[in-house]
Short mmCIF file of C-alpha atoms and ligand atoms in Angstrom, two decimals:
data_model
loop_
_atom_site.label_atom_id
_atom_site.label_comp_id
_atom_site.label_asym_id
_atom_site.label_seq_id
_atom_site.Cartn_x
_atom_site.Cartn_y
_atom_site.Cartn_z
CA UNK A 1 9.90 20.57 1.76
CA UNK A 2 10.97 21.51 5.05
CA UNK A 3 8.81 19.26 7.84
CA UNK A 4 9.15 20.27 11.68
CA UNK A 5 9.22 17.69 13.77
CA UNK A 6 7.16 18.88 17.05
CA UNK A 7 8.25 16.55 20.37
CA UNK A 8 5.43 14.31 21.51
CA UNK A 9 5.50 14.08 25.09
CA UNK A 10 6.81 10.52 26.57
CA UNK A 11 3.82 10.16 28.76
CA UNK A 12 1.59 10.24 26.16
CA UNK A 13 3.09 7.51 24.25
CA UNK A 14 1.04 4.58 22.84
CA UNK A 15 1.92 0.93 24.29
CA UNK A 16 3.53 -1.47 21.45
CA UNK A 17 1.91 -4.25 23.62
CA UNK A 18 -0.22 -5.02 20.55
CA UNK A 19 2.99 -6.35 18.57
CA UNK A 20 3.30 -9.00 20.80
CA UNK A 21 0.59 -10.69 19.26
CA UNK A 22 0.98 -10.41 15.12
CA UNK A 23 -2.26 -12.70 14.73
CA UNK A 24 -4.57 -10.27 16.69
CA UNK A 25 -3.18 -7.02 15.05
CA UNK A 26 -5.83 -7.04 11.98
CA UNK A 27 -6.34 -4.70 9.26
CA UNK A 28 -6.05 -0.81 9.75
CA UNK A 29 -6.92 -1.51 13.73
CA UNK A 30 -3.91 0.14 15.38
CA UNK A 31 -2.24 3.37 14.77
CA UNK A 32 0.95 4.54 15.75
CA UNK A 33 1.99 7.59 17.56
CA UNK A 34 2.83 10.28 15.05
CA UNK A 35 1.34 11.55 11.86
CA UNK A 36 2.93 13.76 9.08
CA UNK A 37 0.72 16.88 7.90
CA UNK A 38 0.80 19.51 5.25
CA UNK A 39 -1.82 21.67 4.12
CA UNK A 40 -2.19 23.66 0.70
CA UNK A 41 -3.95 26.44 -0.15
CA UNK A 42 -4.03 28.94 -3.79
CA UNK A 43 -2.07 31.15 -2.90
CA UNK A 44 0.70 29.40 -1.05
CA UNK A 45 0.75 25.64 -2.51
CA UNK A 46 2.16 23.20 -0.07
CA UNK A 47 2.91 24.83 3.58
CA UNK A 48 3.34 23.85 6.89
CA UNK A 49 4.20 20.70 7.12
CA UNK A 50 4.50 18.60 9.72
CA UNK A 51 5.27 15.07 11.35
CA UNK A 52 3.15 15.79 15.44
CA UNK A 53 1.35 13.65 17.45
CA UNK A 54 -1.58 11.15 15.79
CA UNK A 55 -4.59 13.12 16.83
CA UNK A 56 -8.34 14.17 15.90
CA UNK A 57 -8.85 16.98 13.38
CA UNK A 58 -10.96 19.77 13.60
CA UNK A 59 -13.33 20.13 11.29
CA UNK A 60 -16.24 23.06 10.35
CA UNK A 61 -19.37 20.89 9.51
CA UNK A 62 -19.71 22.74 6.04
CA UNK A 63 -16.31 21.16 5.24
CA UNK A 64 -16.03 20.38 1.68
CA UNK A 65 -14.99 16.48 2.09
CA UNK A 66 -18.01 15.78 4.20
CA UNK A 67 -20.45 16.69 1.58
CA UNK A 68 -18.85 15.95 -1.73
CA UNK A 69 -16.39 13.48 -0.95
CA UNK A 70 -13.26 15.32 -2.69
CA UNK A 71 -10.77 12.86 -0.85
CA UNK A 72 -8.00 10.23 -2.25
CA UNK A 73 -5.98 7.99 -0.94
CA UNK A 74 -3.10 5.28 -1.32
CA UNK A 75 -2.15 2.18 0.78
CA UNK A 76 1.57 1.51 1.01
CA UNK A 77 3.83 -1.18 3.07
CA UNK A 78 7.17 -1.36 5.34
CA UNK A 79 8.66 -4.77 5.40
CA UNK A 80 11.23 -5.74 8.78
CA UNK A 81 13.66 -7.63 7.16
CA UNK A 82 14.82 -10.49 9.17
CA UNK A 83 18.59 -8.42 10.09
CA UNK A 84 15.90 -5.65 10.85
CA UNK A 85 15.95 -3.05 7.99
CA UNK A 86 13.21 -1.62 7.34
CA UNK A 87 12.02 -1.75 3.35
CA UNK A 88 9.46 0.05 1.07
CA UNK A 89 8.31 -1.57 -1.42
CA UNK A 90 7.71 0.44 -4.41
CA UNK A 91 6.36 3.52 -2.87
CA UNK A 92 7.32 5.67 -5.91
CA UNK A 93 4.41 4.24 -7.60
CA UNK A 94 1.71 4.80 -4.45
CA UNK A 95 3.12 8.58 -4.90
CA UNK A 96 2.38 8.50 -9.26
CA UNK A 97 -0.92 7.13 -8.53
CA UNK A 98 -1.64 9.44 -5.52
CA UNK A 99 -0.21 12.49 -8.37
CA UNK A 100 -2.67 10.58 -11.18
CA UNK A 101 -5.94 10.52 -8.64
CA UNK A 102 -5.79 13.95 -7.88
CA UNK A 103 -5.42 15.18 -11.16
CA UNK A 104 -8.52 13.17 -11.62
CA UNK A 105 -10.27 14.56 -8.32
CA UNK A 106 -9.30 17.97 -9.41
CA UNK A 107 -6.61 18.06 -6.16
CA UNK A 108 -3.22 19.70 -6.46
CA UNK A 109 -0.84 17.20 -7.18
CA UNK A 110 2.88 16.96 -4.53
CA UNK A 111 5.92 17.18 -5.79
CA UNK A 112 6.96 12.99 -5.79
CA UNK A 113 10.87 13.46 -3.80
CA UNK A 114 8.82 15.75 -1.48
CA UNK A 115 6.15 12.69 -0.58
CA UNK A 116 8.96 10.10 -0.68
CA UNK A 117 10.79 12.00 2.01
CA UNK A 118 7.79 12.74 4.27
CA UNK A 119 6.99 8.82 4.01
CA UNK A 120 10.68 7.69 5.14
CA UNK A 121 11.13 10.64 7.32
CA UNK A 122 7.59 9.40 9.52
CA UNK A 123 8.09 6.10 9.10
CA UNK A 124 11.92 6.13 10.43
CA UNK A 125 10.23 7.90 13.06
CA UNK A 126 7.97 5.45 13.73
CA UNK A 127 10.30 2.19 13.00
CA UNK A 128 9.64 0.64 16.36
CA UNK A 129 5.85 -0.43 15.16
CA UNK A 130 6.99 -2.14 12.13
CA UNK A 131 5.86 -5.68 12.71
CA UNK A 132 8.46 -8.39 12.91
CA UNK A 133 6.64 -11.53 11.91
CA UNK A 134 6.56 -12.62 7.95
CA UNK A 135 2.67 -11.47 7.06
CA UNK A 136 2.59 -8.38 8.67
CA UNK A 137 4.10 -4.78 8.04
CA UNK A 138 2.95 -1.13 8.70
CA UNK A 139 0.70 -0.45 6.50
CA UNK A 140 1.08 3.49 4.95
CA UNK A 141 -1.70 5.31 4.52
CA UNK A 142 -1.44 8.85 2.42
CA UNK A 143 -4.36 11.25 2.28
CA UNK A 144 -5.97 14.03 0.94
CA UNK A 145 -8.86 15.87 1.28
CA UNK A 146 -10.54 19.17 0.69
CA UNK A 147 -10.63 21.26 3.62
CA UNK A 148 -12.22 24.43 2.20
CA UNK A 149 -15.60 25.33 4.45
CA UNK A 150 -19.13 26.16 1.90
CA UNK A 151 -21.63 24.13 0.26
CA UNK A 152 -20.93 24.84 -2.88
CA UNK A 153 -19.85 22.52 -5.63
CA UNK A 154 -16.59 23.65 -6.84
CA UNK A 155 -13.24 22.33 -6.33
CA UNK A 156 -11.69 23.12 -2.68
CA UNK A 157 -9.32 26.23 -2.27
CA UNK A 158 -7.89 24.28 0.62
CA UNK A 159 -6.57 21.01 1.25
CA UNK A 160 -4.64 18.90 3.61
CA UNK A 161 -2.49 15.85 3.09
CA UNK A 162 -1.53 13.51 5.50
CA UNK A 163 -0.03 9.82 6.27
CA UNK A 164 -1.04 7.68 8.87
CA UNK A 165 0.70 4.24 10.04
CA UNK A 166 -1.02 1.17 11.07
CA UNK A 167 0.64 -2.12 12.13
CA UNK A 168 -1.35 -4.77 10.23
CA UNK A 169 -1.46 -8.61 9.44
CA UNK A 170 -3.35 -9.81 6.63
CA UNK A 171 -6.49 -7.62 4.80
CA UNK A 172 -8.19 -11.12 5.42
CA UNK A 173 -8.81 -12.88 8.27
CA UNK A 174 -8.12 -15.97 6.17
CA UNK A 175 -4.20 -15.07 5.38
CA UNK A 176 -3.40 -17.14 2.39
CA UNK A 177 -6.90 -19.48 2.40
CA UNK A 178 -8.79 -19.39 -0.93
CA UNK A 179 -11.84 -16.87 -0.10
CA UNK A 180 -15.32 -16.84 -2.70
CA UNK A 181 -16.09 -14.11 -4.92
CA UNK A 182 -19.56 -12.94 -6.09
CA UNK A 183 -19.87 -11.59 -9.42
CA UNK A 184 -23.22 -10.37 -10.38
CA UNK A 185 -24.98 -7.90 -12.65
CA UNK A 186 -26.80 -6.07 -9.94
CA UNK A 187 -24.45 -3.03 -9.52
CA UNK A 188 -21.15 -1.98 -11.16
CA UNK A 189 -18.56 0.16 -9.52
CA UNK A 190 -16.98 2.14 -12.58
CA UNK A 191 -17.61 3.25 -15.94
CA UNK A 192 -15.25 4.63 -18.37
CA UNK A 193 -14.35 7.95 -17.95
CA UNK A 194 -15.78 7.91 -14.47
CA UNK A 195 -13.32 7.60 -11.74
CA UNK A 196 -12.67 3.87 -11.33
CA UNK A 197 -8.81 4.34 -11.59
CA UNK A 198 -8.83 7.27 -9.31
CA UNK A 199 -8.20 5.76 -5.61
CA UNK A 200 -10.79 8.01 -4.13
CA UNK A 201 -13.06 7.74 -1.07
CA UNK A 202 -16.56 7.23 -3.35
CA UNK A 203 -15.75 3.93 -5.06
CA UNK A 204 -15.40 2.06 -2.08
CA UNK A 205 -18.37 3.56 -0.28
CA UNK A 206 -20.24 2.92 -4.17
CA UNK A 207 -19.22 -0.58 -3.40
CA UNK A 208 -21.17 -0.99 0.06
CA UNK A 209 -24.20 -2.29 -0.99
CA UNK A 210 -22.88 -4.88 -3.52
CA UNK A 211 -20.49 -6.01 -0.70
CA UNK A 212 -23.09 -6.73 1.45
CA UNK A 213 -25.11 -8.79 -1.10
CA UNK A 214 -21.64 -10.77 -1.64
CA UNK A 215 -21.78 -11.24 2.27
CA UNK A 216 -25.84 -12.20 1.22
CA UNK A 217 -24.45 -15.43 -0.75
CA UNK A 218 -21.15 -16.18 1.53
CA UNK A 219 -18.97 -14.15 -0.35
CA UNK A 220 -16.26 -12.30 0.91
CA UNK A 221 -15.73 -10.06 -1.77
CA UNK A 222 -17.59 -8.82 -5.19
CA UNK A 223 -16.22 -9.56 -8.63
CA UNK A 224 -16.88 -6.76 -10.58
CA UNK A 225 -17.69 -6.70 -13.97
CA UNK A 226 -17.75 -4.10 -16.75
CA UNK A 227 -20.45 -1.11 -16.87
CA UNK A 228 -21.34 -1.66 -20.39
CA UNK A 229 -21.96 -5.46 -21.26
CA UNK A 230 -22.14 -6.41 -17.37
CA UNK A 231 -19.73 -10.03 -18.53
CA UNK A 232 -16.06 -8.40 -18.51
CA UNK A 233 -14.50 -8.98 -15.07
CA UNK A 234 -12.57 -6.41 -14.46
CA UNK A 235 -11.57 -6.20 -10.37
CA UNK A 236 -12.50 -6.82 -6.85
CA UNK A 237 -13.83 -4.68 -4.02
CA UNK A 238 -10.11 -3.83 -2.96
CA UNK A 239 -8.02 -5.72 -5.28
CA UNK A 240 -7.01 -6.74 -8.77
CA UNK A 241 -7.76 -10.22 -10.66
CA UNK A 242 -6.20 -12.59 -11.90
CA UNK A 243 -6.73 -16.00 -13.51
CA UNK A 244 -4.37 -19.08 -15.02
CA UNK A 245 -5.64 -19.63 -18.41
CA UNK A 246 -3.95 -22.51 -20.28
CA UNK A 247 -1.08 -22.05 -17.94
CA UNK A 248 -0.83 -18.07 -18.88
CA UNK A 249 -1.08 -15.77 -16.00
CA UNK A 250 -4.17 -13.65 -17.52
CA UNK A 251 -5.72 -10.43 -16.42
CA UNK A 252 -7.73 -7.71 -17.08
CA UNK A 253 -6.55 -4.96 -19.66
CA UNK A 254 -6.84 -1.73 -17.83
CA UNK A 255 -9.81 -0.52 -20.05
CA UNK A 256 -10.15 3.10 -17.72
CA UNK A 257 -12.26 1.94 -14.87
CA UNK A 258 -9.94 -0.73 -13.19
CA UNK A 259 -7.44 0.92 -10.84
CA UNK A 260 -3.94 0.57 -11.83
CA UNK A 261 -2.81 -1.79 -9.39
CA UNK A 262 0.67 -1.99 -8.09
CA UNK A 263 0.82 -5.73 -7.28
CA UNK A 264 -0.85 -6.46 -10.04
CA UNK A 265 1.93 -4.93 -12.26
CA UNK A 266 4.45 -6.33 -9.79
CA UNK A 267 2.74 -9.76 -10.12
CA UNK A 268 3.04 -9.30 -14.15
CA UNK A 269 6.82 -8.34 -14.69
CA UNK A 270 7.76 -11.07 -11.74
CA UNK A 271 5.93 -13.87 -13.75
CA UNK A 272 7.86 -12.75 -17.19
CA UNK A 273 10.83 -12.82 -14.79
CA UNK A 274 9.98 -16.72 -13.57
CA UNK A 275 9.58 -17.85 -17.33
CA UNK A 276 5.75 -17.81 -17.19
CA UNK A 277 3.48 -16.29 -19.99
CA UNK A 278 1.47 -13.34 -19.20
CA UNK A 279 -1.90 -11.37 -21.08
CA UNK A 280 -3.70 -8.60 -20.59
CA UNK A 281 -6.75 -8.69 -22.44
CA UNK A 282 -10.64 -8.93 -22.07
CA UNK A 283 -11.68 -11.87 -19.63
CA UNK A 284 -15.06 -12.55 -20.02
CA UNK A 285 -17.69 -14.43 -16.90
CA UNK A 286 -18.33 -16.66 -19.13
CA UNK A 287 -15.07 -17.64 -20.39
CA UNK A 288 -14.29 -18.29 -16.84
CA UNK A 289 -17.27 -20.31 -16.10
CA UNK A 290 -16.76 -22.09 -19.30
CA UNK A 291 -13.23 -23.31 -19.05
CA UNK A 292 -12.94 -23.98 -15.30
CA UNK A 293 -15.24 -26.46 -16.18
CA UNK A 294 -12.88 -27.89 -18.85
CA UNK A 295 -10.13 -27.39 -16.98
CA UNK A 296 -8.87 -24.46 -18.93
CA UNK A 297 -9.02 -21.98 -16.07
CA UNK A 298 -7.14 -23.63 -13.49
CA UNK A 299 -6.60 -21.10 -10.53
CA UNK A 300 -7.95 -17.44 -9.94
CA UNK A 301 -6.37 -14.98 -7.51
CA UNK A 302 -6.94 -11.47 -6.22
CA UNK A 303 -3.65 -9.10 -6.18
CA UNK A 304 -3.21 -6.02 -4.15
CA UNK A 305 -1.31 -4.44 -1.58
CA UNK A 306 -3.34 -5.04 1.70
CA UNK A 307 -4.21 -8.29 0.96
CA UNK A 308 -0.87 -9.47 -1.24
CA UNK A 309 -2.13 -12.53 -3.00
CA UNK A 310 -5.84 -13.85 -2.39
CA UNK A 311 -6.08 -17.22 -3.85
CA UNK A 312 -9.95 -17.90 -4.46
CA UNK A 313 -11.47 -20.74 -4.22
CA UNK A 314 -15.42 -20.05 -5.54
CA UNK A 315 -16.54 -17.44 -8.38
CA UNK A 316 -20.49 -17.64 -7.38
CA UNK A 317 -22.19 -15.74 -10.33
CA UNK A 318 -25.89 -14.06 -9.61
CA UNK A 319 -27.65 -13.45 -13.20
CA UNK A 320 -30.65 -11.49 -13.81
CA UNK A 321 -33.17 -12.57 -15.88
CA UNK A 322 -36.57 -12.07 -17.28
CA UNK A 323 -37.03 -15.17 -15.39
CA UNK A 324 -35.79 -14.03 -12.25
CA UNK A 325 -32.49 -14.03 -10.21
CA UNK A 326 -29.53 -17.19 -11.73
CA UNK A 327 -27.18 -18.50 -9.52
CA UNK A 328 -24.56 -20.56 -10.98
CA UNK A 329 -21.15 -21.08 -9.00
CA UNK A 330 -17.56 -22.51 -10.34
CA UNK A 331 -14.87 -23.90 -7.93
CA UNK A 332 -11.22 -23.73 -7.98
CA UNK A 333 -10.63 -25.85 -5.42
CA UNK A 334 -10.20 -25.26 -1.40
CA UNK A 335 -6.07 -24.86 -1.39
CA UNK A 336 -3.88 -22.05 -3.09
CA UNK A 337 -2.93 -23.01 -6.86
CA UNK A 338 0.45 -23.73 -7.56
CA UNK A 339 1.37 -20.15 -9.30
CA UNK A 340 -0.35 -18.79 -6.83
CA UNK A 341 1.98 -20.07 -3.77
CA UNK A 342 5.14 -19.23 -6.43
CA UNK A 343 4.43 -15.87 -6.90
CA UNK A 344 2.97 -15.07 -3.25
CA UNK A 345 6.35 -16.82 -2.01
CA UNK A 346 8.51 -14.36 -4.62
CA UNK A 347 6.78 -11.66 -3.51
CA UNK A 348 6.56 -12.24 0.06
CA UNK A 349 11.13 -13.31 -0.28
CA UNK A 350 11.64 -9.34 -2.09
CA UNK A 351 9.44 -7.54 0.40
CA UNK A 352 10.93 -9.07 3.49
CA UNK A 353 14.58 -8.73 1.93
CA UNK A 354 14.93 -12.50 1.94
CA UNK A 355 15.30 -12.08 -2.01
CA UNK A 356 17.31 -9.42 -3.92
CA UNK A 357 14.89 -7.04 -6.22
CA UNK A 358 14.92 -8.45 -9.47
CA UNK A 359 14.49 -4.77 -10.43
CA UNK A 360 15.48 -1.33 -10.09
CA UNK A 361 13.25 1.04 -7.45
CA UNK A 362 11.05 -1.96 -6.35
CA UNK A 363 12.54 -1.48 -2.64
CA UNK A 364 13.67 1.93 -0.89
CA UNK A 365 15.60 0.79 2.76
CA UNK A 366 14.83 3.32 5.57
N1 PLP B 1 -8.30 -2.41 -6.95
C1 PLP B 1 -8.85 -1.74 -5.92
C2 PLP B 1 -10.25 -1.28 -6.05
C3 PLP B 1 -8.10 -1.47 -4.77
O1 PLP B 1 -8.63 -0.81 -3.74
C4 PLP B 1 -6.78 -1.93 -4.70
C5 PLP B 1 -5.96 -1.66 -3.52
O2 PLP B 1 -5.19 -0.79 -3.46
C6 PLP B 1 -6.24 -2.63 -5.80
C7 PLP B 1 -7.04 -2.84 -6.91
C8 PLP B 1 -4.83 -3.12 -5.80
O3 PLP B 1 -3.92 -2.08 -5.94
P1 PLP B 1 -2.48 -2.15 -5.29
O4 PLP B 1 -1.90 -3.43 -5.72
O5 PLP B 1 -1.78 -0.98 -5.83
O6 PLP B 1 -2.67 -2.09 -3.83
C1 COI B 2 -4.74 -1.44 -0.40
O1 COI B 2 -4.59 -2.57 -0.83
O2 COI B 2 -3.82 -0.74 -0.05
C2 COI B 2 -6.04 -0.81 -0.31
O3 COI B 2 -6.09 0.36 -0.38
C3 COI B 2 -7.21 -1.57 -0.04
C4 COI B 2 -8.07 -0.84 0.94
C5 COI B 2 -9.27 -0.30 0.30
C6 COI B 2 -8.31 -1.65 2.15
#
């Protein structure tokens, strides 16, 4: 794909000021001067692409995204080593899953080498606002939406993809501090064959209202459990699960409504790699409740790419009843479990190039 590269006037440059202070910078807060477009259409596929200045669209208020929400979207990091290289980590799989989601949204797919290149090509671009302090990055996001203008349902004849950069610190406030979960059977967020492992625009607004009700009972998040039986856990508002059961590193199965997570996979084939056992399988509430208590189910942590590893502290559980509303609660105590601070410290030593990849593709230097 050929992508001009229009000049951005000096004077209109943003102020890295904000780097200065890592702790301040947030989550998705700050954006950086330059964006990469490309729009598609029938008859020509993928056209016009572009890396310009970060600026407002235009939009027609019949736009097709702003009605029926055909949008997806990945989130991506680049590491600053500490010899100051600048390091992907796995962004071949961001562009698969972006490829899988719009299959799933019914949105043309991009050829993978020709999003790889637009990522590196921006973000070498951009290189400057890559953080330098361990715990934050620039955080990549790519996406697409249908740009077609009616009020029909249909899929859009038009589309445009794009990638935006943020310099970010941790997707919690709390870095690495335990944070409580809330899992209730009040509201679900997928079904099977619904669109739970697409990353698309819906689920997370579908989540709102349950994320509120966490915020109700001094959660930060919502444990979500399966559509069906309401008792399978099977994510977390923006993050995978997992749980140390009898000293195995156990998480869901992906049973079609759990997005395929990328750290979570990561986290999986690192643990093999560190001698620990690992399972996929059915986790049930109860199970959880059950054997914290006996001291089966000694640590639980969330896993995704904004927020790396989430240790949790709490699993509060809100059960309804004929006899009204339950709340039970289970603690895993108020510091990060010991696989937890392994596996966050492998992680963290391979993204920041402290630590060779222990395998093929999982970093791409800029
Ligand atoms: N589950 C949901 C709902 C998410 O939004 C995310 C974040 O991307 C994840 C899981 C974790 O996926 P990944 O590790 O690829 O970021
Ligand atoms: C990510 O981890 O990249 C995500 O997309 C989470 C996001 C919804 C904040």
């Amino acid at each position: 794909m050929e992508i001009e590269i229009v000049p951005i006037n000096e004077s209109e440059l943003k102020s890295k000021e904000v780097l200065k202070q890592p702790d301040s910078l947030g989550f998705g807060n700050y954006f950086t001067n330059r964006m990469f477009v490309v729009k598609w259409n029938e008859g020509k596929g993928w056209h016009d692409a572009k890396i310009k200045k970060y600026e407002d669209f235009q939009m027609d208020p019949a736009t097709l995204v702003l009605h029926y929400g055909q949008e997806i979207f990945e989130g991506l990091k680049a590491f600053r080593s500490k010899n100051g290289e600048i390091l992907l980590f796995r962004p071949k799989e961001n562009i698969k899953r972006m490829n899988r989601s719009a299959e799933r949204m019914s949105m043309p797919q991009m050829d993978e080498k020709d999003m790889l290149d637009a990522i590196i090509k921006l973000v070498e671009l951009e290189k400057d606002w890559v953080p330098k302090e361990k715990g934050a990055s620039l955080y990549i996001r790519p996406t697409m939406i249908a740009t077609e203008i009616g009020l029909g349902v249909r899929p859009s004849s038009e589309y445009l993809f794009y990638l935006i950069l943020s310099p970010s610190g941790p997707y919690f406030k709390e870095g690495f501090k335990p944070i409580s979960l809330l899992a209730t059977d009040k509201y679900v967020r997928a079904v099977p064959g619904g669109v739970g492992e697409a990353k698309t625009g819906g689920n997370y607004a579908a989540s709102l209202k349950a994320k509120k009700l966490a915020k109700d009972y001094g959660c930060k998040e919502v444990l979500w459990l399966d559509a069906y039986n309401k008792k399978f856990i099977e994510e977390v508002g923006a993050m995978n699960i997992a749980f140390v059961i009898n000293d195995v590193v156990t998480t869901p199965r992906l049973d079609g409504s759990i997005l395929h997570g990328i750290t979570r996979k990561s986290v999986l084939q690192l643990s093999k790699k560190l001698g620990l056992k690992v399972s996929e399988r059915e986790i049930s509430i109860h199970e959880i409740f059950e054997g914290a208590q006996n001291g089966i189910v000694t640590e639980c942590f969330g896993l995704g790419t904004a927020a790396s590893i989430a240790p949790v502290k709490e699993i509060k559980y809100l059960h309804y009843t004929d006899k009204g509303e339950q709340l039970k609660s289970v603690k895993f105590g108020d510091e990060p479990g010991e696989i937890a601070k392994l596996l966050y410290g492998e992680l963290q030593a391979i993204q920041y190039g402290e630590k060779e990849p222990p395998f093929e593709d999982w970093i791409v230097k800029i």
